[in-house]
Amino acid sequence: MTAKAKKLTHEKLTPEEFASLLTVGNAAVNSAAPAIPAEHRARLIALGYMVFLQGRLRMTTPGRIRIYAGQLDT
């Protein structure tokens, strides 16, 4: 794991932001884009956990790593 990816996995997210990350991560590729609060979307994009691509939110590798790291914390 790179230093950048390791740093991202330790970024503090609120439970609501983490739920939004899970919502996007669990959405099927062919399904309608999930609706999450605009402030969550902006922060998660800024952290590099997701991108807005071709009109919808897509998970990035650091986002998937963050979901995995979050599951370890519970």
Backbone as ProteinMPNN parsed JSONL, in Angstrom:
{"seq_chain_A": "MTAKAKKLTHEKLTPEEFASLLTVGNAAVNSAAPAIPAEHRARLIALGYMVFLQGRLRMTTPGRIRIYAGQLDT", "coords_chain_A": {"N_chain_A": [[0.853, -1.175, 0.0], [0.548, 2.205, -0.809], [1.983, 5.239, 0.553], [0.24, 7.394, 0.284], [-2.277, 6.114, -0.121], [-2.433, 4.78, 2.318], [-2.609, 6.935, 4.081], [-5.113, 7.957, 3.326], [-6.819, 5.92, 4.159], [-7.002, 6.341, 6.829], [-8.338, 8.658, 7.216], [-10.667, 10.638, 8.915], [-14.063, 10.011, 8.892], [-17.462, 10.952, 9.175], [-20.109, 8.966, 10.598], [-22.297, 9.21, 8.879], [-21.135, 10.126, 6.49], [-19.572, 7.911, 5.904], [-21.586, 6.053, 5.483], [-22.685, 7.121, 3.159], [-20.542, 6.703, 1.425], [-20.548, 3.909, 1.367], [-23.048, 3.531, 0.172], [-22.652, 4.48, -2.442], [-20.591, 2.766, -3.175], [-21.844, 0.282, -3.138], [-23.694, 0.4, -5.156], [-25.06, -0.85, -8.15], [-23.497, -1.035, -11.356], [-25.12, -0.583, -13.584], [-27.369, 0.52, -12.486], [-29.559, 3.184, -11.34], [-28.063, 6.305, -10.435], [-26.97, 6.608, -7.096], [-28.462, 8.634, -4.546], [-26.889, 10.954, -2.59], [-26.081, 13.226, 0.101], [-25.098, 16.529, -0.924], [-22.909, 17.756, 0.37], [-21.554, 15.556, 1.407], [-20.857, 14.257, -0.937], [-19.115, 16.174, -2.102], [-17.015, 16.231, -0.198], [-16.121, 13.543, -0.164], [-15.263, 13.265, -2.783], [-13.216, 15.169, -2.772], [-11.455, 13.931, -1.015], [-10.636, 11.877, -2.556], [-11.944, 9.47, -2.674], [-14.021, 8.931, -4.364], [-15.147, 9.659, -7.708], [-16.654, 11.958, -10.031], [-17.9, 10.859, -12.838], [-18.794, 10.67, -16.173], [-21.409, 11.563, -15.66], [-22.164, 10.343, -13.263], [-21.508, 9.14, -9.91], [-18.533, 7.433, -9.154], [-16.685, 4.817, -7.634], [-13.334, 4.952, -6.361], [-10.122, 3.325, -6.242], [-8.813, 4.003, -3.747], [-11.168, 4.636, -2.355], [-12.471, 2.174, -2.157], [-10.586, 0.85, -0.614], [-10.84, 2.351, 1.704], [-13.434, 1.675, 2.501], [-13.007, -1.033, 3.123], [-11.131, -0.714, 5.2], [-12.734, 0.611, 7.03], [-14.546, -1.377, 7.712], [-12.927, -2.98, 9.2], [-12.621, -1.512, 11.488], [-14.935, -1.804, 12.936]], "CA_chain_A": [[0.0, 0.0, 0.0], [1.357, 3.412, -0.874], [1.817, 6.167, 1.679], [-0.973, 8.172, 0.035], [-3.43, 5.263, 0.145], [-2.469, 4.524, 3.754], [-3.11, 8.155, 4.705], [-6.535, 8.071, 3.055], [-7.585, 4.94, 4.912], [-7.123, 6.795, 8.209], [-9.079, 9.914, 7.233], [-11.877, 10.537, 9.729], [-15.351, 10.252, 8.255], [-18.597, 10.803, 10.075], [-20.884, 7.764, 10.243], [-23.158, 9.521, 7.736], [-20.275, 10.153, 5.303], [-19.203, 6.527, 5.61], [-22.791, 5.432, 4.912], [-22.769, 7.595, 1.778], [-19.499, 5.986, 0.699], [-21.066, 2.554, 1.168], [-24.161, 3.61, -0.769], [-22.078, 4.575, -3.789], [-19.808, 1.557, -3.415], [-22.721, -0.88, -3.313], [-24.596, 0.607, -6.286], [-24.738, -1.595, -9.367], [-23.026, -0.171, -12.434], [-26.224, -0.265, -14.491], [-28.5, 1.073, -11.757], [-29.619, 4.642, -11.239], [-27.055, 6.851, -9.523], [-27.501, 6.785, -5.745], [-28.554, 10.017, -4.068], [-26.242, 11.218, -1.311], [-26.024, 14.677, 0.319], [-24.089, 17.242, -1.713], [-21.695, 17.987, 1.152], [-20.837, 14.275, 1.48], [-20.286, 14.049, -2.268], [-17.981, 17.079, -2.274], [-15.903, 15.823, 0.671], [-15.605, 12.248, -0.589], [-14.519, 13.513, -4.012], [-11.993, 15.871, -2.375], [-10.564, 12.958, -0.378], [-10.207, 10.907, -3.563], [-12.639, 8.195, -2.497], [-14.898, 8.744, -5.508], [-15.052, 10.671, -8.76], [-17.874, 12.166, -10.81], [-17.469, 10.473, -14.173], [-19.876, 10.373, -17.104], [-22.705, 11.864, -15.081], [-22.498, 9.638, -12.024], [-20.419, 8.908, -8.961], [-17.838, 6.146, -9.272], [-15.707, 4.554, -6.584], [-11.928, 4.833, -6.732], [-9.433, 2.298, -5.453], [-8.729, 4.435, -2.346], [-12.494, 4.537, -1.747], [-12.708, 0.762, -1.796], [-9.692, 0.566, 0.511], [-11.435, 3.002, 2.874], [-14.559, 0.84, 2.931], [-12.427, -2.202, 3.77], [-10.552, -0.276, 6.477], [-13.863, 0.937, 7.918], [-15.113, -2.617, 8.202], [-12.012, -3.503, 10.209], [-12.776, -0.705, 12.698], [-16.165, -2.138, 13.683]], "C_chain_A": [[0.895, 1.232, 0.0], [1.087, 4.291, 0.329], [0.542, 6.986, 1.517], [-2.221, 7.351, 0.353], [-3.556, 4.982, 1.641], [-3.018, 5.735, 4.492], [-4.622, 8.261, 4.523], [-7.36, 7.085, 3.879], [-7.785, 5.368, 6.356], [-7.845, 8.128, 8.329], [-10.38, 9.714, 8.009], [-13.104, 10.895, 8.903], [-16.425, 10.145, 9.32], [-19.317, 9.512, 9.702], [-21.77, 7.995, 9.018], [-22.357, 9.558, 6.435], [-19.864, 8.735, 4.908], [-20.382, 5.78, 4.993], [-22.969, 5.86, 3.456], [-21.734, 6.894, 0.905], [-19.946, 4.56, 0.395], [-22.183, 2.535, 0.136], [-23.648, 3.647, -2.203], [-21.317, 3.29, -4.126], [-20.649, 0.33, -3.69], [-23.669, -0.744, -4.483], [-24.12, -0.201, -7.496], [-24.376, -0.614, -10.485], [-24.18, 0.278, -13.33], [-27.42, 0.363, -13.796], [-28.483, 2.594, -11.802], [-28.58, 5.106, -10.222], [-27.661, 7.036, -8.141], [-27.494, 8.256, -5.343], [-27.898, 10.104, -2.694], [-26.196, 12.736, -1.133], [-24.855, 15.323, -0.43], [-22.803, 17.469, -0.933], [-20.887, 16.702, 1.322], [-20.131, 14.026, 0.148], [-19.036, 14.906, -2.457], [-16.782, 16.626, -1.439], [-15.283, 14.51, 0.214], [-14.842, 12.358, -1.902], [-13.186, 14.181, -3.676], [-10.981, 14.922, -1.736], [-10.049, 11.908, -1.368], [-10.881, 9.561, -3.454], [-13.595, 7.891, -3.64], [-14.663, 9.873, -6.496], [-16.418, 10.795, -9.421], [-17.486, 11.969, -12.261], [-18.675, 10.09, -15.004], [-21.247, 10.511, -16.453], [-23.087, 11.092, -13.839], [-21.269, 9.442, -11.161], [-19.847, 7.512, -9.151], [-16.828, 6.024, -8.144], [-14.305, 4.529, -7.171], [-11.321, 3.71, -5.893], [-9.253, 2.755, -4.003], [-10.086, 4.383, -1.626], [-12.81, 3.112, -1.317], [-11.815, 0.344, -0.628], [-10.28, 1.151, 1.795], [-12.627, 2.216, 3.393], [-14.026, -0.385, 3.674], [-11.856, -1.827, 5.132], [-11.645, 0.049, 7.484], [-14.506, -0.305, 8.491], [-14.223, -3.234, 9.276], [-12.177, -2.772, 11.544], [-13.984, -1.099, 13.538], [-16.006, -3.378, 14.497]], "O_chain_A": [[1.885, 1.287, 0.73], [0.095, 4.115, 1.036], [-0.16, 7.246, 2.494], [-3.127, 7.842, 1.026], [-4.666, 4.948, 2.173], [-3.805, 5.587, 5.427], [-5.336, 8.616, 5.462], [-8.491, 7.394, 4.257], [-8.645, 4.821, 7.046], [-7.955, 8.673, 9.427], [-11.103, 8.743, 7.787], [-13.164, 11.961, 8.291], [-16.315, 9.349, 10.252], [-19.147, 9.016, 8.588], [-21.971, 7.085, 8.213], [-22.826, 9.086, 5.4], [-19.815, 8.402, 3.724], [-20.2, 4.969, 4.086], [-23.361, 5.051, 2.614], [-22.027, 6.532, -0.235], [-19.742, 4.065, -0.713], [-22.256, 1.62, -0.685], [-24.15, 2.933, -3.071], [-21.402, 2.793, -5.249], [-20.212, -0.573, -4.403], [-24.395, -1.692, -4.787], [-22.932, -0.226, -7.816], [-24.897, 0.5, -10.539], [-24.196, 1.423, -13.784], [-28.398, 0.709, -14.459], [-27.512, 3.207, -12.247], [-28.259, 4.391, -9.272], [-28.763, 7.572, -8.024], [-26.622, 9.021, -5.756], [-28.301, 9.416, -1.756], [-26.266, 13.467, -2.122], [-23.776, 14.744, -0.551], [-21.715, 17.387, -1.504], [-19.658, 16.753, 1.376], [-18.963, 13.637, 0.11], [-18.01, 14.41, -2.922], [-15.652, 16.638, -1.928], [-14.06, 14.372, 0.203], [-13.875, 11.626, -2.118], [-12.148, 13.811, -4.224], [-9.774, 15.099, -1.905], [-9.136, 11.144, -1.052], [-10.438, 8.598, -4.081], [-13.945, 6.733, -3.868], [-14.066, 10.899, -6.17], [-17.231, 9.872, -9.38], [-16.817, 12.819, -12.85], [-19.49, 9.271, -14.58], [-22.134, 9.683, -16.664], [-24.233, 11.177, -13.397], [-20.136, 9.564, -11.626], [-20.585, 6.536, -9.292], [-16.196, 7.004, -7.75], [-14.105, 4.14, -8.322], [-11.942, 3.215, -4.953], [-9.516, 1.969, -3.093], [-10.141, 4.118, -0.425], [-13.353, 2.884, -0.236], [-12.235, -0.421, 0.241], [-10.224, 0.519, 2.851], [-12.812, 2.103, 4.605], [-14.537, -0.735, 4.738], [-12.072, -2.54, 6.113], [-11.486, -0.217, 8.675], [-14.965, -0.296, 9.633], [-14.713, -3.934, 10.162], [-11.906, -3.338, 12.603], [-14.051, -0.766, 14.721], [-16.943, -3.793, 15.179]]}, "name": "protein", "num_of_chains": 1, "seq": "MTAKAKKLTHEKLTPEEFASLLTVGNAAVNSAAPAIPAEHRARLIALGYMVFLQGRLRMTTPGRIRIYAGQLDT"}
